[in-house]
Coordinates of N, CA and C in Angstrom, one line a residue:
M1 N 128.4 205.9 108.9 CA 127.3 205.1 108.3 C 126.1 205.0 109.5
R2 N 124.9 205.7 109.0 CA 123.7 205.7 109.8 C 123.1 204.3 109.9
T3 N 122.6 204.0 111.0 CA 121.8 202.7 111.2 C 120.4 202.9 111.4
A4 N 119.5 202.3 110.7 CA 118.0 202.4 110.8 C 117.7 202.3 112.3
P5 N 116.6 203.3 112.6 CA 116.2 203.3 114.0 C 115.5 202.0 114.2
I6 N 115.5 201.6 115.6 CA 114.9 200.4 116.0 C 113.5 200.8 116.3
P7 N 112.4 200.0 115.8 CA 111.2 200.0 115.9 C 110.8 200.0 117.3
Q8 N 109.7 200.9 117.8 CA 109.3 200.9 119.1 C 107.7 200.7 119.1
L9 N 107.3 200.3 120.3 CA 105.9 200.0 120.5 C 105.5 201.0 121.6
A10 N 104.7 202.1 121.2 CA 104.3 202.9 122.3 C 103.2 202.5 123.1
V11 N 103.3 202.5 124.4 CA 102.3 202.2 125.3 C 101.9 203.2 126.2
A12 N 100.6 203.5 126.5 CA 100.2 204.5 127.5 C 99.6 203.9 128.7
T13 N 100.3 204.1 129.9 CA 99.7 203.5 131.0 C 98.5 204.3 131.6
P14 N 97.8 203.8 132.6 CA 96.7 204.6 133.1 C 97.0 205.8 133.8
E15 N 98.2 206.0 134.1 CA 98.7 207.2 134.7 C 99.1 208.3 133.8
R16 N 98.9 208.0 132.5 CA 99.4 208.8 131.3 C 100.9 209.0 131.2
V17 N 101.6 207.9 131.6 CA 103.0 207.8 131.4 C 103.3 207.1 130.2
A18 N 103.9 207.7 129.2 CA 104.3 207.0 127.9 C 105.4 206.0 128.0
L19 N 105.4 204.8 127.6 CA 106.5 203.9 127.6 C 106.8 203.4 126.3
S20 N 107.8 203.3 125.9 CA 108.3 202.7 124.6 C 109.0 201.5 124.7
L21 N 108.5 200.4 124.1 CA 109.0 199.1 124.2 C 109.7 198.6 122.8
P22 N 111.1 198.5 122.9 CA 111.7 198.1 121.6 C 111.3 196.7 120.8
V23 N 110.9 196.7 119.8 CA 110.4 195.7 118.9 C 111.6 194.6 118.8
A24 N 111.3 193.3 118.9 CA 112.2 192.3 118.5 C 112.6 192.1 117.0
G25 N 113.6 192.2 116.6 CA 114.0 192.1 115.1 C 114.0 190.6 114.8
I26 N 114.2 190.3 113.5 CA 114.3 189.1 112.8 C 115.4 188.1 113.5
G27 N 116.5 188.7 113.9 CA 117.5 188.0 114.7 C 117.2 187.4 115.9
Y28 N 116.6 188.1 116.8 CA 116.1 187.7 118.2 C 115.2 186.5 117.9
R29 N 114.1 186.8 116.8 CA 113.1 185.9 116.7 C 113.8 184.5 116.3
C30 N 114.6 184.6 115.3 CA 115.2 183.3 114.7 C 116.1 182.4 115.7
L31 N 116.8 183.1 116.7 CA 117.4 182.5 117.8 C 116.4 182.0 118.7
A32 N 115.3 182.7 119.0 CA 114.4 182.0 120.0 C 113.7 180.9 119.4
W33 N 113.5 180.9 118.1 CA 112.8 179.8 117.3 C 113.8 178.6 117.3
L34 N 115.0 178.7 117.1 CA 115.9 177.8 117.2 C 115.9 177.2 118.6
V35 N 115.9 177.8 119.6 CA 115.9 177.2 120.9 C 114.7 176.4 121.2
D36 N 113.6 176.8 120.8 CA 112.3 176.1 120.9 C 112.2 174.8 120.0
A37 N 112.7 175.0 118.6 CA 112.8 173.9 117.7 C 113.6 172.9 118.3
S38 N 114.7 173.2 118.9 CA 115.6 172.3 119.5 C 115.0 171.5 120.5
L39 N 114.2 172.2 121.4 CA 113.6 171.4 122.6 C 112.6 170.4 122.0
L40 N 111.8 170.8 121.0 CA 110.7 170.1 120.3 C 111.4 168.8 119.7
F41 N 112.5 169.2 119.0 CA 113.3 168.0 118.3 C 113.7 167.0 119.3
F42 N 114.1 167.5 120.6 CA 114.6 166.5 121.6 C 113.5 165.7 122.1
F43 N 112.4 166.5 122.3 CA 111.2 165.8 122.7 C 110.8 164.6 121.7
W44 N 110.7 164.9 120.4 CA 110.4 163.9 119.5 C 111.4 162.8 119.4
V45 N 112.6 163.0 119.5 CA 113.6 162.0 119.5 C 113.3 161.0 120.7
V46 N 113.3 161.6 121.9 CA 112.9 160.7 123.1 C 111.7 159.9 122.9
A47 N 110.7 160.7 122.3 CA 109.3 159.9 122.1 C 109.5 158.8 121.1
Y48 N 110.4 159.0 120.0 CA 110.5 158.0 119.0 C 111.2 156.6 119.6
F49 N 112.4 157.0 120.4 CA 113.1 156.0 121.0 C 112.1 155.1 122.0
V50 N 111.4 155.8 122.9 CA 110.3 155.1 123.7 C 109.3 154.3 122.9
F51 N 108.8 154.8 121.7 CA 108.0 154.0 120.9 C 108.6 152.9 120.2
T52 N 110.0 152.9 119.9 CA 110.6 151.8 119.4 C 110.8 150.7 120.4
L53 N 110.6 150.9 121.7 CA 110.8 150.0 122.8 C 109.5 149.1 122.8
L54 N 108.3 149.7 122.4 CA 107.3 149.0 122.2 C 106.8 148.5 120.8
V55 N 107.3 149.0 119.9 CA 107.0 148.6 118.6 C 108.4 148.6 117.8
S56 N 108.6 147.3 117.3 CA 109.8 147.1 116.5 C 110.0 147.8 115.2
D57 N 108.9 147.7 114.5 CA 108.9 148.4 113.1 C 108.0 149.8 113.2
V58 N 108.5 150.7 113.3 CA 107.8 152.0 113.3 C 107.1 152.4 112.3
L59 N 108.2 152.4 111.2 CA 107.7 152.7 109.8 C 106.7 151.8 109.2
G60 N 106.6 150.6 109.5 CA 105.6 149.6 109.1 C 104.4 149.9 109.8
V61 N 104.5 150.3 111.0 CA 103.2 150.7 111.7 C 102.6 151.9 111.0
F62 N 103.2 152.9 110.8 CA 103.0 154.1 110.0 C 102.2 153.8 108.7
Q63 N 102.9 152.9 107.9 CA 102.4 152.6 106.6 C 101.2 151.8 106.6
G64 N 101.2 150.9 107.8 CA 99.8 150.1 107.9 C 98.7 150.8 108.1
L65 N 98.6 152.0 108.7 CA 97.6 152.9 109.0 C 96.9 153.2 107.7
S66 N 95.6 153.5 108.0 CA 94.7 153.9 106.9 C 95.0 155.5 106.6
S67 N 94.6 156.0 105.4 CA 94.8 157.4 104.9 C 94.4 158.3 106.2
L68 N 93.3 158.0 106.8 CA 92.8 158.7 107.8 C 93.5 158.7 109.0
G69 N 94.1 157.5 109.3 CA 94.9 157.5 110.5 C 96.3 158.2 110.3
Q70 N 96.8 158.1 109.1 CA 98.0 158.8 108.7 C 97.9 160.3 109.0
T71 N 96.6 160.9 108.4 CA 96.3 162.3 108.4 C 96.2 162.7 109.9
L72 N 95.5 161.8 110.8 CA 95.2 162.2 112.0 C 96.7 162.2 112.8
L73 N 97.4 161.4 112.5 CA 98.8 161.3 113.2 C 99.6 162.6 112.8
V74 N 99.5 163.1 111.5 CA 100.3 164.2 111.1 C 99.7 165.5 112.0
V75 N 98.3 165.4 111.9 CA 97.6 166.6 112.7 C 98.1 166.6 114.1
G76 N 98.1 165.3 114.7 CA 98.6 165.3 115.9 C 99.8 165.8 116.4
V77 N 100.7 165.5 115.4 CA 102.2 166.1 115.5 C 102.2 167.6 115.6
F78 N 101.4 168.3 114.4 CA 101.3 169.7 114.5 C 100.6 170.2 115.6
A79 N 99.7 169.6 116.1 CA 98.9 170.0 117.4 C 99.7 170.1 118.4
T80 N 100.6 169.1 118.7 CA 101.6 169.0 119.7 C 102.5 170.3 119.8
Q81 N 103.0 170.7 118.5 CA 103.8 171.8 118.5 C 103.0 173.0 118.7
W82 N 101.9 173.1 118.2 CA 101.0 174.2 118.4 C 100.7 174.5 119.9
L83 N 100.4 173.3 120.7 CA 100.2 173.4 122.0 C 101.4 174.0 122.8
Y84 N 102.6 173.5 122.3 CA 103.7 174.0 123.0 C 103.9 175.5 123.0
W85 N 103.8 176.0 121.8 CA 103.9 177.5 121.8 C 102.8 178.3 122.3
T86 N 101.6 177.8 122.2 CA 100.5 178.6 122.6 C 100.4 178.5 124.3
L87 N 100.4 177.2 124.9 CA 100.5 177.2 126.3 C 101.5 177.9 126.8
G88 N 102.8 177.8 126.0 CA 103.8 178.7 126.8 C 103.8 180.1 126.9
E89 N 103.1 180.7 125.9 CA 102.8 182.1 125.7 C 101.7 182.5 126.7
V90 N 100.7 181.6 126.7 CA 99.5 182.0 127.6 C 99.8 181.9 129.0
F91 N 100.6 180.9 129.5 CA 100.8 180.6 131.0 C 101.9 181.2 131.5
F92 N 102.9 181.7 130.5 CA 104.1 182.4 131.0 C 104.3 183.7 130.5
H93 N 103.2 184.3 130.4 CA 103.2 185.8 130.1 C 104.0 186.0 128.8
G94 N 103.6 185.3 127.8 CA 103.9 185.5 126.4 C 105.4 185.1 126.0
Q95 N 106.0 184.2 127.0 CA 107.3 183.7 126.7 C 107.4 182.2 126.7
T96 N 107.8 181.5 125.6 CA 108.1 180.2 125.5 C 109.5 180.1 126.1
P97 N 110.2 178.9 126.3 CA 111.5 178.8 126.8 C 112.6 179.5 125.8
G98 N 112.3 179.6 124.6 CA 113.3 180.3 123.6 C 113.1 181.5 123.9
K99 N 112.1 182.2 123.8 CA 111.8 183.6 124.0 C 112.4 184.1 125.3
R100 N 112.2 183.2 126.4 CA 112.8 183.7 127.6 C 114.3 183.8 127.7
A101 N 114.7 182.9 126.9 CA 116.3 182.7 126.9 C 116.7 184.0 126.1
L102 N 116.1 184.6 125.0 CA 116.5 185.7 124.3 C 115.9 187.0 124.9
G103 N 115.1 187.1 125.9 CA 114.7 188.3 126.7 C 113.6 188.9 125.8
I104 N 112.9 188.0 125.0 CA 111.7 188.7 124.3 C 110.3 188.1 124.6
R105 N 109.1 188.8 124.4 CA 107.9 188.3 124.8 C 106.9 188.7 123.9
V106 N 105.7 188.0 123.7 CA 104.6 188.4 122.9 C 103.7 189.2 123.6
V107 N 103.3 190.4 123.0 CA 102.2 191.2 123.7 C 101.3 191.6 122.6
R108 N 100.1 192.2 123.0 CA 99.1 192.9 122.2 C 99.7 194.2 121.6
L109 N 99.1 194.8 120.6 CA 99.5 196.0 120.1 C 99.4 197.1 121.2
D110 N 98.5 197.0 122.2 CA 98.5 198.0 123.1 C 99.5 197.6 124.3
G111 N 100.3 196.7 124.1 CA 101.2 196.4 125.3 C 100.7 195.5 126.3
S112 N 99.6 195.1 126.4 CA 98.9 194.2 127.4 C 99.3 192.7 127.0
P113 N 99.1 192.0 128.2 CA 99.5 190.5 127.9 C 98.7 189.8 126.9
V114 N 99.3 188.8 126.1 CA 98.7 188.2 125.1 C 97.7 187.1 125.8
G115 N 96.7 186.9 125.1 CA 95.7 186.1 125.6 C 95.5 184.8 124.8
L116 N 94.7 183.9 125.2 CA 94.6 182.5 124.7 C 94.2 182.6 123.2
Y117 N 93.3 183.6 122.8 CA 92.8 183.8 121.3 C 93.9 184.3 120.5
E118 N 94.6 185.2 120.9 CA 95.7 185.8 120.0 C 96.9 184.9 119.9
S119 N 97.3 184.1 120.9 CA 98.3 183.1 120.9 C 97.9 182.1 120.1
A120 N 96.7 181.5 120.2 CA 96.2 180.5 119.2 C 96.1 180.8 117.7
V121 N 95.8 182.0 117.5 CA 95.7 182.4 116.1 C 97.2 182.6 115.4
R122 N 98.0 183.3 116.4 CA 99.3 183.5 115.8 C 100.2 182.1 115.5
N123 N 100.0 181.2 116.4 CA 100.8 180.0 116.2 C 99.9 179.0 115.4
L124 N 98.6 179.2 115.0 CA 98.0 178.3 114.0 C 98.5 178.7 112.8
C125 N 98.8 180.0 112.5 CA 99.4 180.5 111.2 C 100.8 180.1 110.9
R126 N 101.4 179.4 111.9 CA 102.9 179.1 111.5 C 102.8 178.1 110.4
A127 N 101.7 177.4 110.1 CA 101.6 176.5 109.0 C 101.7 177.3 107.8
V128 N 101.2 178.4 107.7 CA 101.2 179.3 106.4 C 102.6 180.1 106.5
D129 N 103.0 180.5 107.6 CA 104.2 181.3 107.7 C 105.4 180.4 107.2
F130 N 105.3 179.2 107.5 CA 106.4 178.3 107.1 C 106.6 178.0 105.5
L131 N 105.3 178.2 104.9 CA 105.4 177.9 103.3 C 106.3 178.8 102.7
P132 N 107.0 178.6 101.4 CA 107.0 177.2 101.0 C 108.1 176.2 101.8
G133 N 108.8 176.7 102.5 CA 109.6 176.2 103.5 C 110.6 177.1 104.3
V134 N 111.0 176.7 105.5 CA 112.1 177.5 106.3 C 111.5 179.0 106.5
Y135 N 110.2 179.0 106.9 CA 109.4 180.2 107.2 C 109.5 181.2 106.1
A136 N 109.6 181.0 105.0 CA 109.8 181.9 103.8 C 108.7 183.0 103.8
V137 N 107.5 182.6 104.1 CA 106.4 183.7 104.1 C 106.5 184.5 105.3
G138 N 106.8 183.9 106.6 CA 107.0 184.5 107.8 C 108.2 185.6 107.7
C139 N 109.2 185.2 107.1 CA 110.6 186.1 107.0 C 110.2 187.3 106.2
I140 N 109.4 187.1 105.0 CA 109.2 188.1 104.0 C 108.2 189.2 104.8
S141 N 107.2 188.7 105.7 CA 106.4 189.4 106.4 C 107.1 190.3 107.5
L142 N 108.0 189.7 108.2 CA 108.8 190.3 109.1 C 109.7 191.5 108.5
L143 N 110.4 191.4 107.3 CA 111.0 192.4 106.7 C 110.0 193.6 106.0
L144 N 108.8 193.2 105.8 CA 108.0 194.2 105.2 C 107.1 194.9 106.1
T145 N 106.7 194.5 107.2 CA 106.0 195.0 108.1 C 106.8 196.0 109.2
P146 N 106.3 197.3 109.5 CA 107.1 198.2 110.3 C 107.4 197.6 111.7
R147 N 106.7 196.8 112.3 CA 106.9 196.3 113.7 C 107.4 194.9 113.7
H148 N 108.0 194.3 112.5 CA 108.6 193.0 112.3 C 107.6 191.9 112.6
Q149 N 106.5 192.1 112.1 CA 105.4 191.1 112.4 C 105.5 190.0 111.3
R150 N 105.2 188.6 111.6 CA 105.0 187.6 110.7 C 103.6 187.6 110.4
L151 N 103.0 186.9 109.6 CA 101.7 186.8 109.1 C 100.8 186.5 110.5
G152 N 101.1 185.6 111.2 CA 100.4 185.3 112.4 C 100.3 186.5 113.2
D153 N 101.4 187.3 113.5 CA 101.2 188.3 114.4 C 100.2 189.4 113.8
V154 N 100.3 189.7 112.6 CA 99.3 190.7 111.8 C 97.9 190.2 112.0
L155 N 97.6 189.0 111.9 CA 96.1 188.6 112.1 C 95.8 188.5 113.4
A156 N 96.8 188.2 114.4 CA 96.3 188.1 115.8 C 96.4 189.5 116.7
G157 N 97.1 190.4 115.8 CA 97.4 191.6 116.5 C 98.3 191.8 117.7
T158 N 99.3 191.0 117.5 CA 100.4 190.8 118.5 C 101.7 191.4 117.8
V159 N 102.7 191.4 118.8 CA 104.0 191.9 118.3 C 105.1 191.3 119.4
L160 N 106.4 191.1 119.0 CA 107.4 190.7 119.9 C 108.1 191.8 120.3
V161 N 108.3 192.0 121.6 CA 109.1 193.2 122.1 C 110.3 192.5 122.8
R162 N 111.2 193.4 123.1 CA 112.5 193.2 123.9 C 112.3 193.5 125.3
E163 N 112.7 192.8 126.2 CA 112.7 193.1 127.7 C 114.2 193.8 128.0
E164 N 114.0 194.9 128.8 CA 115.1 195.8 129.1 C 115.2 195.8 130.7
R165 N 116.3 195.4 131.1 CA 116.6 195.5 132.5 C 116.8 197.0 132.9
I166 N 116.1 197.4 133.9 CA 116.2 198.9 134.2 C 117.2 198.9 135.4
D167 N 118.1 199.8 135.4 CA 119.1 200.2 136.3 C 118.5 201.4 137.1
L168 N 118.0 201.1 138.3 CA 117.4 202.1 139.2 C 118.2 203.0 139.5
D169 N 119.5 202.8 139.9 CA 120.6 203.8 140.2 C 120.8 204.9 139.3
K170 N 120.3 204.8 138.1 CA 120.7 205.9 137.2 C 119.7 207.0 137.2
Y171 N 118.6 206.7 138.0 CA 117.4 207.8 137.7 C 117.7 209.0 138.8
T172 N 118.0 208.6 140.0 CA 118.1 209.8 141.0 C 119.4 209.3 141.9
Q173 N 119.9 210.3 142.6 CA 120.9 210.1 143.6 C 120.2 209.8 144.9
P174 N 120.7 209.2 145.9 CA 120.2 209.0 147.2 C 119.4 210.2 147.8
A175 N 118.3 210.1 148.4 CA 117.8 211.3 148.9 C 118.0 211.3 150.3
P176 N 118.2 212.6 150.7 CA 118.5 212.9 152.1 C 117.1 212.4 153.0
Q177 N 117.3 211.6 154.1 CA 116.2 211.2 154.9 C 116.5 211.4 156.3
T178 N 115.5 211.2 157.1 CA 115.7 211.3 158.7 C 116.1 210.0 159.2
T179 N 116.0 208.9 158.5 CA 116.3 207.6 159.0 C 117.5 207.4 158.4
S180 N 117.8 205.9 158.3 CA 118.9 205.5 157.6 C 118.8 205.3 156.2
G181 N 117.7 205.7 155.5 CA 117.5 205.7 154.1 C 116.6 204.3 153.7
A182 N 116.4 203.5 154.7 CA 115.5 202.3 154.4 C 114.0 202.7 154.3
V183 N 113.4 201.8 153.6 CA 112.1 201.9 153.1 C 111.2 202.0 154.4
P184 N 110.0 202.9 154.8 CA 109.4 202.7 156.1 C 108.9 201.5 156.3
S185 N 109.0 201.0 157.6 CA 108.4 199.7 157.9 C 106.9 199.5 157.6
T186 N 106.3 200.6 157.6 CA 104.7 200.6 157.4 C 104.3 200.5 156.1
A187 N 105.4 200.7 155.1 CA 105.1 200.5 153.6 C 104.6 199.0 153.4
R188 N 103.6 198.9 152.7 CA 102.9 197.7 152.2 C 103.7 197.1 151.0
A189 N 103.5 195.8 150.7 CA 104.1 195.2 149.5 C 103.5 195.6 148.3
L190 N 104.3 196.0 147.3 CA 103.6 196.5 146.1 C 103.1 195.3 145.1
K191 N 102.0 195.5 144.5 CA 101.5 194.6 143.7 C 102.4 194.7 142.3
S192 N 102.3 193.6 141.5 CA 103.0 193.7 140.3 C 102.7 194.8 139.3
D193 N 101.3 195.2 139.2 CA 101.3 196.2 138.3 C 101.7 197.6 138.8
E194 N 101.6 197.7 140.2 CA 102.1 198.9 140.8 C 103.6 199.1 140.6
V195 N 104.4 197.8 140.8 CA 106.0 198.0 140.4 C 106.1 198.3 138.9
E196 N 105.3 197.8 138.2 CA 105.4 198.2 136.6 C 105.1 199.6 136.4
L197 N 104.4 200.1 137.0 CA 103.7 201.6 137.0 C 105.0 202.4 137.5
V198 N 105.5 202.1 138.6 CA 106.6 202.9 139.2 C 107.9 203.0 138.3
L199 N 108.2 201.8 137.7 CA 109.3 201.6 136.7 C 109.1 202.6 135.4
A200 N 107.8 202.4 134.9 CA 107.5 203.2 133.9 C 107.7 204.6 134.1
F201 N 107.2 205.2 135.3 CA 107.4 206.5 135.6 C 108.9 207.0 135.7
L202 N 109.7 206.1 136.6 CA 111.1 206.4 136.7 C 111.7 206.5 135.3
T203 N 111.3 205.5 134.4 CA 111.9 205.6 133.1 C 111.7 206.9 132.3
R204 N 110.4 207.5 132.5 CA 110.3 208.7 131.5 C 110.4 209.9 132.5
A205 N 110.6 209.8 133.7 CA 110.7 211.1 134.6 C 111.8 212.0 134.0
P206 N 112.8 211.6 133.8 CA 113.9 212.7 133.2 C 113.5 213.4 131.9
G207 N 112.5 213.0 131.2 CA 112.1 213.7 130.1 C 110.8 214.6 130.2
L208 N 110.3 214.6 131.6 CA 109.2 215.3 131.9 C 109.6 216.9 132.2
A209 N 108.6 217.7 132.2 CA 108.6 219.1 132.8 C 108.9 218.9 134.2
P210 N 109.6 219.8 134.9 CA 109.9 219.7 136.3 C 108.8 219.7 137.2
D211 N 107.8 220.7 136.9 CA 106.5 220.5 137.7 C 105.6 219.3 137.5
V212 N 105.6 219.0 136.3 CA 104.8 217.8 136.0 C 105.5 216.5 136.7
R213 N 106.9 216.6 136.5 CA 107.6 215.4 137.2 C 107.4 215.3 138.5
R214 N 107.4 216.5 139.3 CA 107.3 216.4 140.8 C 105.8 216.0 141.0
S215 N 104.8 216.8 140.4 CA 103.5 216.3 140.7 C 103.0 215.0 140.5
M216 N 103.4 214.3 139.4 CA 103.2 212.9 139.2 C 103.9 212.0 140.0
G217 N 105.1 212.3 140.5 CA 105.8 211.5 141.5 C 104.9 211.7 143.0
A218 N 104.6 212.8 143.2 CA 103.8 213.1 144.5 C 102.6 212.3 144.6
R219 N 101.9 212.3 143.5 CA 100.6 211.5 143.4 C 101.0 210.0 143.5
M220 N 101.9 209.5 143.1 CA 102.3 208.2 142.9 C 102.6 207.8 144.4
V221 N 103.4 208.7 145.1 CA 103.8 208.5 146.5 C 102.5 208.3 147.3
E222 N 101.5 209.3 147.3 CA 100.3 209.4 147.9 C 99.6 208.1 147.6
K223 N 99.5 207.5 146.4 CA 98.7 206.4 146.1 C 99.1 205.2 146.8
L224 N 100.6 205.0 146.7 CA 101.2 203.8 147.2 C 101.1 203.8 148.8
G225 N 101.1 205.2 149.5 CA 100.9 205.1 150.9 C 102.2 204.6 151.6
G226 N 102.0 204.5 152.9 CA 103.1 204.0 153.7 C 103.8 205.0 154.5
L227 N 103.6 206.3 154.4 CA 104.2 207.4 154.9 C 103.3 208.3 155.8
T228 N 103.8 208.7 156.9 CA 103.0 209.7 157.7 C 103.9 210.6 158.3
G229 N 103.4 211.8 158.8 CA 104.1 212.8 159.5 C 105.3 213.3 158.8
E230 N 106.5 213.3 159.6 CA 107.6 213.9 159.1 C 108.3 213.2 157.9
E231 N 108.0 211.9 158.0 CA 108.7 211.0 156.8 C 108.0 211.6 155.4
R232 N 106.6 211.8 155.5 CA 106.0 212.0 154.3 C 106.5 213.6 153.8
D233 N 106.8 214.4 154.8 CA 107.2 215.9 154.2 C 108.7 215.8 153.8
V234 N 109.4 214.8 154.3 CA 110.8 214.8 153.8 C 110.8 214.0 152.4
V235 N 110.0 213.3 152.1 CA 110.0 212.5 150.8 C 109.3 213.6 149.7
L236 N 108.2 214.1 150.0 CA 107.6 215.0 149.2 C 108.3 216.4 149.0
A237 N 109.5 216.6 149.6 CA 110.2 217.9 149.4 C 110.7 218.1 148.0
S238 N 111.2 217.1 147.4 CA 111.5 217.4 146.0 C 111.4 216.3 145.2
S239 N 111.6 216.5 143.8 CA 111.5 215.2 142.9 C 112.6 214.2 143.2
T240 N 113.8 214.7 143.5 CA 114.8 213.7 143.8 C 114.4 212.8 145.1
S241 N 113.9 213.3 146.2 CA 113.5 212.4 147.4 C 112.3 211.6 146.9
I242 N 111.4 212.2 146.0 CA 110.4 211.5 145.7 C 110.8 210.2 144.9
E243 N 111.5 210.4 143.8 CA 112.0 209.3 143.1 C 112.9 208.4 143.8
A244 N 113.7 208.7 144.7 CA 114.6 208.0 145.7 C 113.6 206.9 146.5
H245 N 112.6 207.6 146.9 CA 111.7 206.8 147.7 C 110.9 205.6 146.9
L246 N 110.5 206.2 145.7 CA 109.8 205.2 144.8 C 111.0 204.1 144.4
R247 N 112.1 204.4 144.1 CA 113.2 203.5 143.8 C 113.3 202.5 145.0
G248 N 113.4 203.0 146.2 CA 113.6 202.1 147.5 C 112.4 201.2 147.4
L249 N 111.2 201.6 147.3 CA 110.0 200.8 147.2 C 110.1 199.5 146.2
V250 N 110.6 199.8 145.0 CA 110.7 198.8 144.0 C 111.9 197.9 144.3
R251 N 112.9 198.3 145.0 CA 114.1 197.5 145.4 C 113.6 196.5 146.3
T252 N 112.7 196.8 147.0 CA 112.3 195.8 148.1 C 111.5 194.6 147.5
E253 N 111.0 194.9 146.2 CA 110.1 193.8 145.5 C 110.9 193.0 144.6
R254 N 112.3 193.3 144.5 CA 113.0 192.6 143.5 C 114.0 191.6 143.9

């Protein structure tokens, strides 16, 4: 029995390395939502019990409010949940606690990190996605869109992707080196975007033409620097040694 292919989000890096990110399906999203909903439920339970210590008749206080006061209270409850999802995605690189637990994150359609505007729009639309109940509109949208986007994602231009751990050992065998194989002491610490770029190249390298694979790897080594003289000649001798060197640089950052 053939299974449907997993949707992919194609991303092009500045170095012209194509990277495919697997899109999170409805199962991942539902489990992540359950984790976040449980945390919010726990928060409101604690808030309720704290409020009962101050006011004996909580229901009576609510009924005693004016229509405007009741409306503002309901809006405040929604705003609290909206802030939970929005601030979590903005300040934690597209991940709420639930998304982090399931290994998924929100990104723009070009693969870049989600911003305040996109996160605010997609989470504001939860009120519509929830209609008429139990996220019915959102689930229908997830099933009908090719990238499993709910209505909020479609309007905000976002998509949820799965994070994949990369095993660096599968890319290359240890390269022959003149020293013990350690990264040269003159190598500088890599920035986060440089680490992502190296990982993207190592992921795609096996599918590149040999000459392109070696030339791109050599340019990346030259860009990152840290090699001089004989060490540089040894590393640039072959694609295997180039990729082993890049793998060693990334390992020092993890």
